[in-house]
mmCIF file of C-alpha atoms and ligand atoms in Angstrom:
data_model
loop_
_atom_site.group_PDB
_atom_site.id
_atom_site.type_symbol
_atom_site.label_atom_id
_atom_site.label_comp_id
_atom_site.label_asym_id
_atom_site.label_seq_id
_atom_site.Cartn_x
_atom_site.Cartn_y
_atom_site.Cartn_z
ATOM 1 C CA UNK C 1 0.000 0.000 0.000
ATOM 2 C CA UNK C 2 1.231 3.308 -1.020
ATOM 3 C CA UNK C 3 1.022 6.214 1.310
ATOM 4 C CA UNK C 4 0.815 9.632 0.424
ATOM 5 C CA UNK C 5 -0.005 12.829 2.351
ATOM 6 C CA UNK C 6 -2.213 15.307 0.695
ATOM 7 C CA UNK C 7 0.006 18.407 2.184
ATOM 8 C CA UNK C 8 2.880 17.686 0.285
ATOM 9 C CA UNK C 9 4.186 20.499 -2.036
ATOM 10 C CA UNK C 10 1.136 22.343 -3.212
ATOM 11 C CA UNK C 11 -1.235 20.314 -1.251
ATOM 12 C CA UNK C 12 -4.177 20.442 -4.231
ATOM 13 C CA UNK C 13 -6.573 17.798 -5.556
ATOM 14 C CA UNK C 14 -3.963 16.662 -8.609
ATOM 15 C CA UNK C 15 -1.835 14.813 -6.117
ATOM 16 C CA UNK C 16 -5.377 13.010 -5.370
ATOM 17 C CA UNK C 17 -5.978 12.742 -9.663
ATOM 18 C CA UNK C 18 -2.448 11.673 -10.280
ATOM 19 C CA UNK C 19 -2.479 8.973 -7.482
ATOM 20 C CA UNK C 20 -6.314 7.503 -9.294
ATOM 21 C CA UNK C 21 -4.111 7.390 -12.532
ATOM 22 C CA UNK C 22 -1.357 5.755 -11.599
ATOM 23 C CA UNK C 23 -3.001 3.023 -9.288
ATOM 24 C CA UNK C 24 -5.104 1.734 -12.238
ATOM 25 C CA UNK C 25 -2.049 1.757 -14.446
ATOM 26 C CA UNK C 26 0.045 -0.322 -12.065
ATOM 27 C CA UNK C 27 -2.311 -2.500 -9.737
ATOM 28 C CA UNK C 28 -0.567 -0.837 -6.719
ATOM 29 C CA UNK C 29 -3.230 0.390 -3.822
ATOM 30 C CA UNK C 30 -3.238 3.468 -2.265
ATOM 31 C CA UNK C 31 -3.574 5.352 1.024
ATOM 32 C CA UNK C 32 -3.875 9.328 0.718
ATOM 33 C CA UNK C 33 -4.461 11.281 3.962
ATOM 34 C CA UNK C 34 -4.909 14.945 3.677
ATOM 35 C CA UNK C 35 -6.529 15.207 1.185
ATOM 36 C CA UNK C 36 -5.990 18.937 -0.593
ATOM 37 C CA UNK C 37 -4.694 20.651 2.783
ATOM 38 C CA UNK C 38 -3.376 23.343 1.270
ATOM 39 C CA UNK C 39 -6.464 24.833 -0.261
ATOM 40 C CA UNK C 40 -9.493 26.679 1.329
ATOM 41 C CA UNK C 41 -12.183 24.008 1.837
ATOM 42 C CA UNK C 42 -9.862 21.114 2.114
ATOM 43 C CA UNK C 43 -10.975 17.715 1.649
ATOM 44 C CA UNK C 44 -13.044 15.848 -1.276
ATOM 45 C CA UNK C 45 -15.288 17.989 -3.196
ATOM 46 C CA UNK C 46 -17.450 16.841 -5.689
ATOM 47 C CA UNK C 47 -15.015 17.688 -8.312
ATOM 48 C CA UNK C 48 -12.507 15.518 -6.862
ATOM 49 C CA UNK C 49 -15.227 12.379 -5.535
ATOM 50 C CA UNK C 50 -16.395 12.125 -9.373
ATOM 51 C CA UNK C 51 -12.615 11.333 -10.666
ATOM 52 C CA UNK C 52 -13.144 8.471 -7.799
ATOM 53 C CA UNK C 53 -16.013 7.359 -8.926
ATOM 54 C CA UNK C 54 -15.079 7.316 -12.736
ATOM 55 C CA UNK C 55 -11.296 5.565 -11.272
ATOM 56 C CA UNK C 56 -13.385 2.774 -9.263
ATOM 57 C CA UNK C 57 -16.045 2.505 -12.736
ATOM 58 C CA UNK C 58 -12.910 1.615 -14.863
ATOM 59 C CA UNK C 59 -10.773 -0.286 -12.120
ATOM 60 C CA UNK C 60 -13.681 -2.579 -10.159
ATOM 61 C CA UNK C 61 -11.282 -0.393 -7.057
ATOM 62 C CA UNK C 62 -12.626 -1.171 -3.752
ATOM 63 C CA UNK C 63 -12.298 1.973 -2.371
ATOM 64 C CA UNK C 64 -12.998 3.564 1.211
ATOM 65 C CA UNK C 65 -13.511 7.417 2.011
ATOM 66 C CA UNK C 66 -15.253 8.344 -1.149
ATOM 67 C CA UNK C 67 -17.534 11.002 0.322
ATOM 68 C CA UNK C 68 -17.548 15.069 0.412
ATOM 69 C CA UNK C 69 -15.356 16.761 2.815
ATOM 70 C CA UNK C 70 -13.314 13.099 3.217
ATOM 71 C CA UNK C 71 -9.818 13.736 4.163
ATOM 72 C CA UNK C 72 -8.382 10.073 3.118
ATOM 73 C CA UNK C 73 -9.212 7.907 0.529
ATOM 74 C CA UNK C 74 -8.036 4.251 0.367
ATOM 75 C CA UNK C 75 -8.416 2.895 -3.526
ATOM 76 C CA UNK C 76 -7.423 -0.394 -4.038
ATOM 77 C CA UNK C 77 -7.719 -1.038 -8.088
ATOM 78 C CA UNK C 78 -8.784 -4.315 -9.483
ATOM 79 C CA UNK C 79 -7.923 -4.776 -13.432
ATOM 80 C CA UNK C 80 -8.784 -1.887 -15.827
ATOM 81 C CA UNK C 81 -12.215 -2.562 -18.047
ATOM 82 C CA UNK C 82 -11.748 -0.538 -21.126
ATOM 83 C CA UNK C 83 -15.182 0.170 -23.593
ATOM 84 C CA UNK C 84 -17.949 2.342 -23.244
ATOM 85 C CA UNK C 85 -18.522 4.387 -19.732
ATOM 86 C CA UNK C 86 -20.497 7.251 -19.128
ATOM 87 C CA UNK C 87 -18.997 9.955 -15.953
ATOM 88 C CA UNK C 88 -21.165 12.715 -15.187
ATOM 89 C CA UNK C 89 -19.761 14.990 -12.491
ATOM 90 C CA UNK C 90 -22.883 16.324 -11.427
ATOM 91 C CA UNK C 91 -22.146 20.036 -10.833
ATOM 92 C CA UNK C 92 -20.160 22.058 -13.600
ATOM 93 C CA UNK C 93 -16.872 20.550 -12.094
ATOM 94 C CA UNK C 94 -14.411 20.088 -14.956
ATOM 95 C CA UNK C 95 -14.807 17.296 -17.082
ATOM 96 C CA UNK C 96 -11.619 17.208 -18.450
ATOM 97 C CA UNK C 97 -10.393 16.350 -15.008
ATOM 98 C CA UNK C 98 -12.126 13.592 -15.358
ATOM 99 C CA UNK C 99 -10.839 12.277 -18.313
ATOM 100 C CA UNK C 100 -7.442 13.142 -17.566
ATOM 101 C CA UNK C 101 -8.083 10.551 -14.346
ATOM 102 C CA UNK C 102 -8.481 7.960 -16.477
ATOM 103 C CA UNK C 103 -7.383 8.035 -19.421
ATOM 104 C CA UNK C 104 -3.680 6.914 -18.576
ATOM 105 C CA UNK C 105 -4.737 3.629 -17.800
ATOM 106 C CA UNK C 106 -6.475 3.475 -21.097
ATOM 107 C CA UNK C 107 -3.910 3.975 -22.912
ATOM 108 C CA UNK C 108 -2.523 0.673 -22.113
ATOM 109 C CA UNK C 109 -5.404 -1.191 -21.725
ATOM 110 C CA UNK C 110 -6.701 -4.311 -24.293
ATOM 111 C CA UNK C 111 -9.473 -2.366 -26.120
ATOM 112 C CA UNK C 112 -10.294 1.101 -26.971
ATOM 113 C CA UNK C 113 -13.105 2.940 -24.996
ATOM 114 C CA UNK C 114 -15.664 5.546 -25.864
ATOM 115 C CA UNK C 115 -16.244 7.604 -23.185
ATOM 116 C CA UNK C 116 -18.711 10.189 -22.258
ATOM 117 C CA UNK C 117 -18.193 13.282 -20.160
ATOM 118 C CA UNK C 118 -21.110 15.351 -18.477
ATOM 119 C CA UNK C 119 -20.240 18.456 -16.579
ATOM 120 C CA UNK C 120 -17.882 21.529 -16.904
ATOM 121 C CA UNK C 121 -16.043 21.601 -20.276
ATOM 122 C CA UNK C 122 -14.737 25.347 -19.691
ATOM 123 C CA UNK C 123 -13.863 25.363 -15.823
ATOM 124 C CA UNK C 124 -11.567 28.133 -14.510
ATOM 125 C CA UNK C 125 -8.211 26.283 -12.593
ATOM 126 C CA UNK C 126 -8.816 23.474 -15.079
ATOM 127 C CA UNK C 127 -7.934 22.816 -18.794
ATOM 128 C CA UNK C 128 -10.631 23.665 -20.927
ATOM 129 C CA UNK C 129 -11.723 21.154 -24.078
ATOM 130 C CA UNK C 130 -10.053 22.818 -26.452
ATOM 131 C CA UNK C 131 -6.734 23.042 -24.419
ATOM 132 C CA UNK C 132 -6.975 19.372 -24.165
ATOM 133 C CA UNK C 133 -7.738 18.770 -28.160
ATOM 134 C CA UNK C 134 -5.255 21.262 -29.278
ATOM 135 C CA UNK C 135 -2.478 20.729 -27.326
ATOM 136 C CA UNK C 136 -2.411 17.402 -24.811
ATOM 137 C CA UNK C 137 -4.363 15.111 -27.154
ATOM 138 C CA UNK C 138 -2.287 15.567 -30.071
ATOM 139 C CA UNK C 139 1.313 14.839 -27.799
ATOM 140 C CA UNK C 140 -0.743 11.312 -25.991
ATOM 141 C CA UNK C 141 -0.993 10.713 -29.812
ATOM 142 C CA UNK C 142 2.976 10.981 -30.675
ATOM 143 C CA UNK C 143 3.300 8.485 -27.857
ATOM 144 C CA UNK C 144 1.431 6.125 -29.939
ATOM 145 C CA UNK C 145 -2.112 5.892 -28.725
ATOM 146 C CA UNK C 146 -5.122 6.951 -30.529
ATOM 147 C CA UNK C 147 -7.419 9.747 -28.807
ATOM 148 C CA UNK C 148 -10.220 11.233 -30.755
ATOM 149 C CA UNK C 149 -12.526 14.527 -28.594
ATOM 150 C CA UNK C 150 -15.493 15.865 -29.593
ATOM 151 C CA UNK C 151 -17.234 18.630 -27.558
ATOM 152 C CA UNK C 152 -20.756 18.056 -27.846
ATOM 153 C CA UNK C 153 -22.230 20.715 -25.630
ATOM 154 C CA UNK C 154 -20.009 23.660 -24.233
ATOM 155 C CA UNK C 155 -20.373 23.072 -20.295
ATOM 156 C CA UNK C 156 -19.055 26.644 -18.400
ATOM 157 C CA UNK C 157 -19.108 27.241 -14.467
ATOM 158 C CA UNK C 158 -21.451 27.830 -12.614
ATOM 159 C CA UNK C 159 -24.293 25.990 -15.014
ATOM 160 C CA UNK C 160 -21.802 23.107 -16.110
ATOM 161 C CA UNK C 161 -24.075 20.744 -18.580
ATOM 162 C CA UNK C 162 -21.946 20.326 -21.027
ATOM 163 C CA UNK C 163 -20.795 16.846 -22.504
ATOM 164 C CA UNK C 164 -18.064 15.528 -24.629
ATOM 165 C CA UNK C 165 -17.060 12.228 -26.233
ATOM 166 C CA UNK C 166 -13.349 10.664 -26.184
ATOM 167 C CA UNK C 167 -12.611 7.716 -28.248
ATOM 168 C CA UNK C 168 -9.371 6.307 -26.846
ATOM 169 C CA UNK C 169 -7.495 4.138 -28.353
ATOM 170 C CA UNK C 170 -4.453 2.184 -26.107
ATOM 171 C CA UNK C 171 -0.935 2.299 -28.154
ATOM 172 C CA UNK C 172 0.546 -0.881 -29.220
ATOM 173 C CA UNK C 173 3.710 0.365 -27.001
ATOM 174 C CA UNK C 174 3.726 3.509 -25.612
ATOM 175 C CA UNK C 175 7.468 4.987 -26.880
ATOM 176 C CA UNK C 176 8.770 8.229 -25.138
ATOM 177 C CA UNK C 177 9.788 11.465 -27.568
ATOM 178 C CA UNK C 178 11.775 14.374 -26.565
ATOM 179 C CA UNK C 179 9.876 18.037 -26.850
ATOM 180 C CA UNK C 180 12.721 20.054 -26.576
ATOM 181 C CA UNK C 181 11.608 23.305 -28.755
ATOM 182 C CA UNK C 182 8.507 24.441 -30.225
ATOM 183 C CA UNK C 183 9.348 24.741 -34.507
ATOM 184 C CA UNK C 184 8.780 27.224 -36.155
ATOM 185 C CA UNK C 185 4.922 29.063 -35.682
ATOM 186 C CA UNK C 186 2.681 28.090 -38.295
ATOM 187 C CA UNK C 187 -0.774 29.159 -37.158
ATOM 188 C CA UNK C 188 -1.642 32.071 -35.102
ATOM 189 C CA UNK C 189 -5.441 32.372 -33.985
ATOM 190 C CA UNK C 190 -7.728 34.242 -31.280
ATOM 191 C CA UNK C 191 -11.273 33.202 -30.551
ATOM 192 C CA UNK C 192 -14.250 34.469 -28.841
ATOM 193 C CA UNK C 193 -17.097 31.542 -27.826
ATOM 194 C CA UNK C 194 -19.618 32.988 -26.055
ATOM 195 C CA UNK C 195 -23.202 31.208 -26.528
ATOM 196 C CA UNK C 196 -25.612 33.369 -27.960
ATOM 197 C CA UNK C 197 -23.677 36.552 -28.373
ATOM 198 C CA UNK C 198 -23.666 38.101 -31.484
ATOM 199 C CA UNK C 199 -20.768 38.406 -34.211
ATOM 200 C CA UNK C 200 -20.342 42.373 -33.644
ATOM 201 C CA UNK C 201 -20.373 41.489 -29.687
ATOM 202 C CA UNK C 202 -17.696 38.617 -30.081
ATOM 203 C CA UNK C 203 -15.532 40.635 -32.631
ATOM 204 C CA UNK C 204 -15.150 43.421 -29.848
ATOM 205 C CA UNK C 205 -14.803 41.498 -27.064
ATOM 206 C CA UNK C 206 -11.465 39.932 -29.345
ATOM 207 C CA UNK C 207 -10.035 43.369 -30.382
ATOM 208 C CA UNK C 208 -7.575 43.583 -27.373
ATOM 209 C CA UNK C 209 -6.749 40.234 -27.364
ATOM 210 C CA UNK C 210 -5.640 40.544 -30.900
ATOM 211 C CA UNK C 211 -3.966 43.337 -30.480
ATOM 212 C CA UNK C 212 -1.657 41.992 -27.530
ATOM 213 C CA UNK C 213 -1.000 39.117 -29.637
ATOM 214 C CA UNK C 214 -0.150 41.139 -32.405
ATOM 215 C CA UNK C 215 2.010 43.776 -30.614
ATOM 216 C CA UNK C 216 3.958 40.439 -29.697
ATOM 217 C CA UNK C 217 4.381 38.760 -32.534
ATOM 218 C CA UNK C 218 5.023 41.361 -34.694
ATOM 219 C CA UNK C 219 2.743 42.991 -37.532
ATOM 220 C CA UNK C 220 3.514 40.318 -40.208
ATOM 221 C CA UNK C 221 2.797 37.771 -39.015
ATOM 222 C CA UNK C 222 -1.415 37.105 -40.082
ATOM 223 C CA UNK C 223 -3.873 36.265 -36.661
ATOM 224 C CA UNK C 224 -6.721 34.682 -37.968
ATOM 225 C CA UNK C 225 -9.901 35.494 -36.055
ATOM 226 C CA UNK C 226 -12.752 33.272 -35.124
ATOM 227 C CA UNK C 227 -16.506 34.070 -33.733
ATOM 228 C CA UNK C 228 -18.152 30.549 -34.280
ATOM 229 C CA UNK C 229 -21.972 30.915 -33.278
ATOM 230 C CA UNK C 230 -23.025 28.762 -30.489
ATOM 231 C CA UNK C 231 -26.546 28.295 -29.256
ATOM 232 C CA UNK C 232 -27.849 30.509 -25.809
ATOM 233 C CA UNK C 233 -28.804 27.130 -24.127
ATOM 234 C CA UNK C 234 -25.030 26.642 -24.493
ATOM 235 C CA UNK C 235 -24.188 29.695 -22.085
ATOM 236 C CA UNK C 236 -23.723 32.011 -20.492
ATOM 237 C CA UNK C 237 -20.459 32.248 -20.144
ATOM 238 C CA UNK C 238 -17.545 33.198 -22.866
ATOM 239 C CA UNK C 239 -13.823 32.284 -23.698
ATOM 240 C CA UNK C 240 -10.949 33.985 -24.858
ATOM 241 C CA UNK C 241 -8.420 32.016 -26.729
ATOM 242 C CA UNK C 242 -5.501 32.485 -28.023
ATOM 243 C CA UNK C 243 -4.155 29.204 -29.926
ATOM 244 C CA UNK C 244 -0.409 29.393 -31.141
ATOM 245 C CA UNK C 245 0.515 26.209 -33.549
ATOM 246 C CA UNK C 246 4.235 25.456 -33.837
ATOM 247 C CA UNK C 247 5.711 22.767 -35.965
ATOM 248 C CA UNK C 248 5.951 20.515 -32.719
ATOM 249 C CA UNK C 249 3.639 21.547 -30.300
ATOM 250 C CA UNK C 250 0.496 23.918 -30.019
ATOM 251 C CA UNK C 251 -0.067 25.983 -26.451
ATOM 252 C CA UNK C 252 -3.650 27.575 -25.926
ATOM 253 C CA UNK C 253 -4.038 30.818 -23.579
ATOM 254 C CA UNK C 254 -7.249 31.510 -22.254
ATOM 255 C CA UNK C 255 -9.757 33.485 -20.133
ATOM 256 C CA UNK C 256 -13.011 32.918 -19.224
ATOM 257 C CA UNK C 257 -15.946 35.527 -18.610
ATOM 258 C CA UNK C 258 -19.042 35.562 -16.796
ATOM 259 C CA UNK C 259 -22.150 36.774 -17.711
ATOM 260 C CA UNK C 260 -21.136 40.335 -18.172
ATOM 261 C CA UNK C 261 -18.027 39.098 -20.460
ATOM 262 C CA UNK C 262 -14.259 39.043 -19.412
ATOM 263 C CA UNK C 263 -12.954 41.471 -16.898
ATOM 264 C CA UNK C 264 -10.374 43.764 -17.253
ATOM 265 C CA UNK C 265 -8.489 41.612 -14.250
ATOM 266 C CA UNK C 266 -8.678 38.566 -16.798
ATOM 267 C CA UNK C 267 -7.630 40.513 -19.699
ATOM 268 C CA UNK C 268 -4.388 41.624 -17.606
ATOM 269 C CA UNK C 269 -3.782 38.084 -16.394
ATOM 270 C CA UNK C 270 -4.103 36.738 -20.380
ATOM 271 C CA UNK C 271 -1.369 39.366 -21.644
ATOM 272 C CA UNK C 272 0.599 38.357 -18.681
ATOM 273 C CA UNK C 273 0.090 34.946 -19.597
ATOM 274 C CA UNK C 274 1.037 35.406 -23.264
ATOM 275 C CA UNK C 275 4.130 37.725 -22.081
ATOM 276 C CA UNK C 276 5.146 35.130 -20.347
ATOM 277 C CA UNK C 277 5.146 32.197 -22.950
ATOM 278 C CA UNK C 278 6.365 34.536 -25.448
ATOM 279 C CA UNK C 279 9.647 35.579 -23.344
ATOM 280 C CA UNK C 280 10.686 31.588 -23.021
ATOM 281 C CA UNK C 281 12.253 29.301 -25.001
ATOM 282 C CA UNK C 282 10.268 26.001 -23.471
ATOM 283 C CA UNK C 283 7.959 23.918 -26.362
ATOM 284 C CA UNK C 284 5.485 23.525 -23.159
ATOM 285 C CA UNK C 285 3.740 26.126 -21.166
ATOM 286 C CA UNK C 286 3.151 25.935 -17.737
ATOM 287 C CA UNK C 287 0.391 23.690 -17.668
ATOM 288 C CA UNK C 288 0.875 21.428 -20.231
ATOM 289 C CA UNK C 289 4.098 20.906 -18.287
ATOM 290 C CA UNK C 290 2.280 19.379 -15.840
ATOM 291 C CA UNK C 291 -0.028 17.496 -17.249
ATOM 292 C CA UNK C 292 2.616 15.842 -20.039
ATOM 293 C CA UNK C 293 4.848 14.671 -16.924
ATOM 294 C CA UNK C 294 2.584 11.556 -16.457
ATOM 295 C CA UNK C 295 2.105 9.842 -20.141
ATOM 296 C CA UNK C 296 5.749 10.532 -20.923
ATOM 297 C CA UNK C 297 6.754 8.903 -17.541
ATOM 298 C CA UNK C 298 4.549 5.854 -18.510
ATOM 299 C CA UNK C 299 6.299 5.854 -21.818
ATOM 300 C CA UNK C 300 9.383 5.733 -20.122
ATOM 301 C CA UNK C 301 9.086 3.176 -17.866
ATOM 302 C CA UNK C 302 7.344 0.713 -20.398
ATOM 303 C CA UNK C 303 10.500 1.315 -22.778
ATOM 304 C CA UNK C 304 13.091 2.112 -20.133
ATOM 305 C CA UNK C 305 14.293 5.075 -22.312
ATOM 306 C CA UNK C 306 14.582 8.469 -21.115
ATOM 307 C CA UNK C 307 12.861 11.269 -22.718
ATOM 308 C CA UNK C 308 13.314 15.084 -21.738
ATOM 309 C CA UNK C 309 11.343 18.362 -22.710
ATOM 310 C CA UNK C 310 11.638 22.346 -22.349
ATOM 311 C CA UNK C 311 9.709 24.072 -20.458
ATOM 312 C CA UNK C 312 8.342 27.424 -19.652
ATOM 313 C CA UNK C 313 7.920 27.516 -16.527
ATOM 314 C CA UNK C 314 7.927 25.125 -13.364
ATOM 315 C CA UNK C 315 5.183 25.569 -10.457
ATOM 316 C CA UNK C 316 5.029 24.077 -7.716
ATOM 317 C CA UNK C 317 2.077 22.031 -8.964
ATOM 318 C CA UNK C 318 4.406 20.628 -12.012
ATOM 319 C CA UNK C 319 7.165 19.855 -8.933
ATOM 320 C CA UNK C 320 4.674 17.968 -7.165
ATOM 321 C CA UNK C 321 3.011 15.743 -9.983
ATOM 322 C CA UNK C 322 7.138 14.840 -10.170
ATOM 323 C CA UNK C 323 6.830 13.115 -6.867
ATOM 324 C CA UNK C 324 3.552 11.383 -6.569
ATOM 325 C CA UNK C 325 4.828 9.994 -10.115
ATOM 326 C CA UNK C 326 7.737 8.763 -8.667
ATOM 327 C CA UNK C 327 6.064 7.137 -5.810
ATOM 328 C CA UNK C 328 4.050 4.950 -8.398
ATOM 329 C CA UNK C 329 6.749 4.649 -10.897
ATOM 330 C CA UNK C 330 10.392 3.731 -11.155
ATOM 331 C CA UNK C 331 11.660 6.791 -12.882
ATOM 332 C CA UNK C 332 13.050 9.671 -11.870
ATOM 333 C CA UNK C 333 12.546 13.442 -12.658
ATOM 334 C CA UNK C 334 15.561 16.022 -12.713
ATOM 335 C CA UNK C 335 15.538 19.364 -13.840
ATOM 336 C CA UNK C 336 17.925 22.035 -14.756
ATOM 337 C CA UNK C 337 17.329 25.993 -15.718
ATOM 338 C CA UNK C 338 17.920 25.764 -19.372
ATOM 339 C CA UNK C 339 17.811 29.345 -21.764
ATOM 340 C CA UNK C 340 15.048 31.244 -21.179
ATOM 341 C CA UNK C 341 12.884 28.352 -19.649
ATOM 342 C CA UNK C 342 14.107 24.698 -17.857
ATOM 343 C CA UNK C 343 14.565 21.341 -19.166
ATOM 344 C CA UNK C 344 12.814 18.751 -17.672
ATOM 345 C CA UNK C 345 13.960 14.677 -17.946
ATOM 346 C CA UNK C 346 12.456 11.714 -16.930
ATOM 347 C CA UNK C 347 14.660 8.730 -16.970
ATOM 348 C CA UNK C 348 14.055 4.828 -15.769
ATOM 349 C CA UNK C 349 15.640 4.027 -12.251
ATOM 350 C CA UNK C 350 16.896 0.928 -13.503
ATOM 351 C CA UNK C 351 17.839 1.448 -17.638
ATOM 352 C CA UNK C 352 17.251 -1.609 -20.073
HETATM 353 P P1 ATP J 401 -7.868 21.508 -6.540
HETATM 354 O O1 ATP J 401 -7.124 21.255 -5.284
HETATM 355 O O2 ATP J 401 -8.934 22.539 -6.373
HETATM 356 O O3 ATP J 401 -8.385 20.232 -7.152
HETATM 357 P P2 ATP J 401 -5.507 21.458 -8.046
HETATM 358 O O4 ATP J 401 -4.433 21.920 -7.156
HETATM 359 O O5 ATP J 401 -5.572 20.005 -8.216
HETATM 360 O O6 ATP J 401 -6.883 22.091 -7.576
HETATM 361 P P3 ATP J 401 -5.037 23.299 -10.173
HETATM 362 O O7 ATP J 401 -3.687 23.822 -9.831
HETATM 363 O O8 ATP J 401 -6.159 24.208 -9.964
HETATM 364 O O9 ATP J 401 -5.351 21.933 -9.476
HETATM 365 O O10 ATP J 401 -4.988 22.785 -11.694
HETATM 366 C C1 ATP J 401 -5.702 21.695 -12.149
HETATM 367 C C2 ATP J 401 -5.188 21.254 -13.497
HETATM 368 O O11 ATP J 401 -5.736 22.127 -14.470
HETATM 369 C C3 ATP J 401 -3.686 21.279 -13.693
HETATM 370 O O12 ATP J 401 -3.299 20.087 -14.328
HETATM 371 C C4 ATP J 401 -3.439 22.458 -14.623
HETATM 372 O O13 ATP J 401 -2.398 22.193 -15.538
HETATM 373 C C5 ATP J 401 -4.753 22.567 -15.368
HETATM 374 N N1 ATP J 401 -5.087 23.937 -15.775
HETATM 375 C C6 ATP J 401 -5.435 24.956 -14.973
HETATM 376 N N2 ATP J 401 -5.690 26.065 -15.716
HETATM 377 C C7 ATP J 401 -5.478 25.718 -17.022
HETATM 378 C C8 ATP J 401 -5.554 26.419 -18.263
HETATM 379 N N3 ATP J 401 -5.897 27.693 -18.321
HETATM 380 N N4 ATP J 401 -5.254 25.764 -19.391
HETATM 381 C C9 ATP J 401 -4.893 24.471 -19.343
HETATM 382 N N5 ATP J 401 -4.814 23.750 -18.218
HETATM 383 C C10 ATP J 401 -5.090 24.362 -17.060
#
């Protein structure tokens, strides 16, 4: 049995998410005590007890604790059942946590899976659909699994009902790559999705966004612009997106509005954001720093090769995914300030 405390590092509800994904993918149970100590309202919220729920549907885990406000969770997996499952989250918690819970140990299952998501699709403190389409789906693929999204229903907070479908496919072996620099930019775009605003209403609510991005990139280089119509019942609630495609990897900066639109705080914390990525050298932005750390190390271990990447920045969330993966797995994580950005490698403990 595996223990882990829930205060470690940044004491949040991914070392709870990482811990689901890595039980199912090696058969080892775990204890977790502390459960997010570090954040206001510590403890299992509903968020975090649906990720449980869809870990025990696709494990058979026998699990104890699995209730709101829970400090400790015991999940002892049983052997993963890939094919068709449906999670609903049952609030407008993220579903795209969800899927991130299980979908490592789907990617080395038998079969494929079709899943279905209900609940938040565009969560604040979460990645939204299209960050996980754009930019995390198409890496899992390079690894040598198939993964297929569609967003069926945009889902924002507070009214969450929004679904999507993931058709995963496991890889025949999952093989490491290195992500060491982005290539060159090839696509440059900014969005506005806000159910059942008009074109004129979307257009204006881009302007500054464009014009950051502009002002950063430099005026020739084209920004394509995007308003896509999406039905009222879909809302209310907007995003802001900026999507930059490289020739190796794609990052996604967002913000996400209420029902009076994006605030000028948000706006400030997107050009930061977009400063920020645009000052480094690293192919991966903070968050998809974070969330690559686990496939990769699964790649690793299964081939016993070591892979590295660059990096934009490292939180203290990225520093503690490192450990609870290395309490599940034997690899290890080192980094090193690298340019304008760090390099990040995972390597097996014990090399073929
Ligand atoms: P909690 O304790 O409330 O569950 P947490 O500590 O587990 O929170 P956060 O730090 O809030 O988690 O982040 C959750 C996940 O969402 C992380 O994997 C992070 O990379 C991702 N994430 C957050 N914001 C974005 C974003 N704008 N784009 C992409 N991914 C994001």
């Amino acid at each position: 049995m595996i223990e882990l405390d829930g205060a470690t590092g940044e004491g949040g509800g991914q070392i709870l998410r990482s811990a689901l994904a890595l039980a199912m993918c090696t058969g080892q149970a775990f204890t977790v005590r502390n459960i997010r100590a570090h954040r206001p309202k510590p403890g299992l919220m509903r968020q975090h007890l649906a990720c449980v729920r869809a870990a025990q549907a696709v494990s058979g885990a026998r699990v104890r604790g699995d209730e709101l406000d829970s400090p400790t969770l015991v999940f002892e997996p049983g052997p993963v059942r890939p094919g068709e499952h449906h999670f609903d989250v049952g609030s407008a918690g993220s579903s795209t946590l969800v899927l991130q819970t299980v979908w490592p140990a789907l990617l080395q299952a038998q079969a494929p899976s079709r899943l279905r998501l209900s609940g938040g699709t565009h969560n604040p403190m979460a990645p939204p659909h299209p960050f996980i389409e754009r930019c995390f789906a198409p890496l899992v693929r390079r690894l040598g699994a198939g993964a297929e999204l569609r967003l069926l229903r945009h889902g924002f907070a507070p009214q969450g009902g929004g679904e999507i479908e993931a058709r995963l496919t496991p890889a025949a072996a999952l093989v490491p790559i290195d992500l060491l620099a982005r290539g060159a930019l090839q696509e440059a775009r900014v969005e506005c999705v806000a159910p059942g605003w008009g074109q004129e209403a979307a257009l204006q609510a881009l302007a500054p966004v464009r014009a950051m991005l502009q002002e950063l990139l430099g005026e020739a280089v084209g920004i394509a612009c995007d308003t896509p119509r999406v039905p009222a019942g879909e809302g209310p609630g907007q995003i802001l997106m900026v999507t930059l495609a490289y020739a190796h990897v794609t990052e996604v900066v967002c913000v996400l509005g209420g029902k009076r639109g994006v605030s000028p705080a948000a706006l400030a914390a997107l050009r930061q954001a977009l400063h920020a990525h645009h000052g480094s050298e690293g192919a991966l932005g903070e968050y998809l720093t974070d969330q690559w750390a686990l496939p990769l190390a699964l790649a690793v271990h299964h081939t016993r090769q070591a892979a590295a990447y660059s990096a934009t920045v490292l939180s203290l969330h990225t520093r503690t995914n490192f450990e609870v993966i290395e309490r599940f797995l034997p690899v290890r994580f080192e980094t090193a300030q690298a340019g304008r950005g760090w390099r990040v490698s995972v390597a097996p403990k014990h090399p073929g």
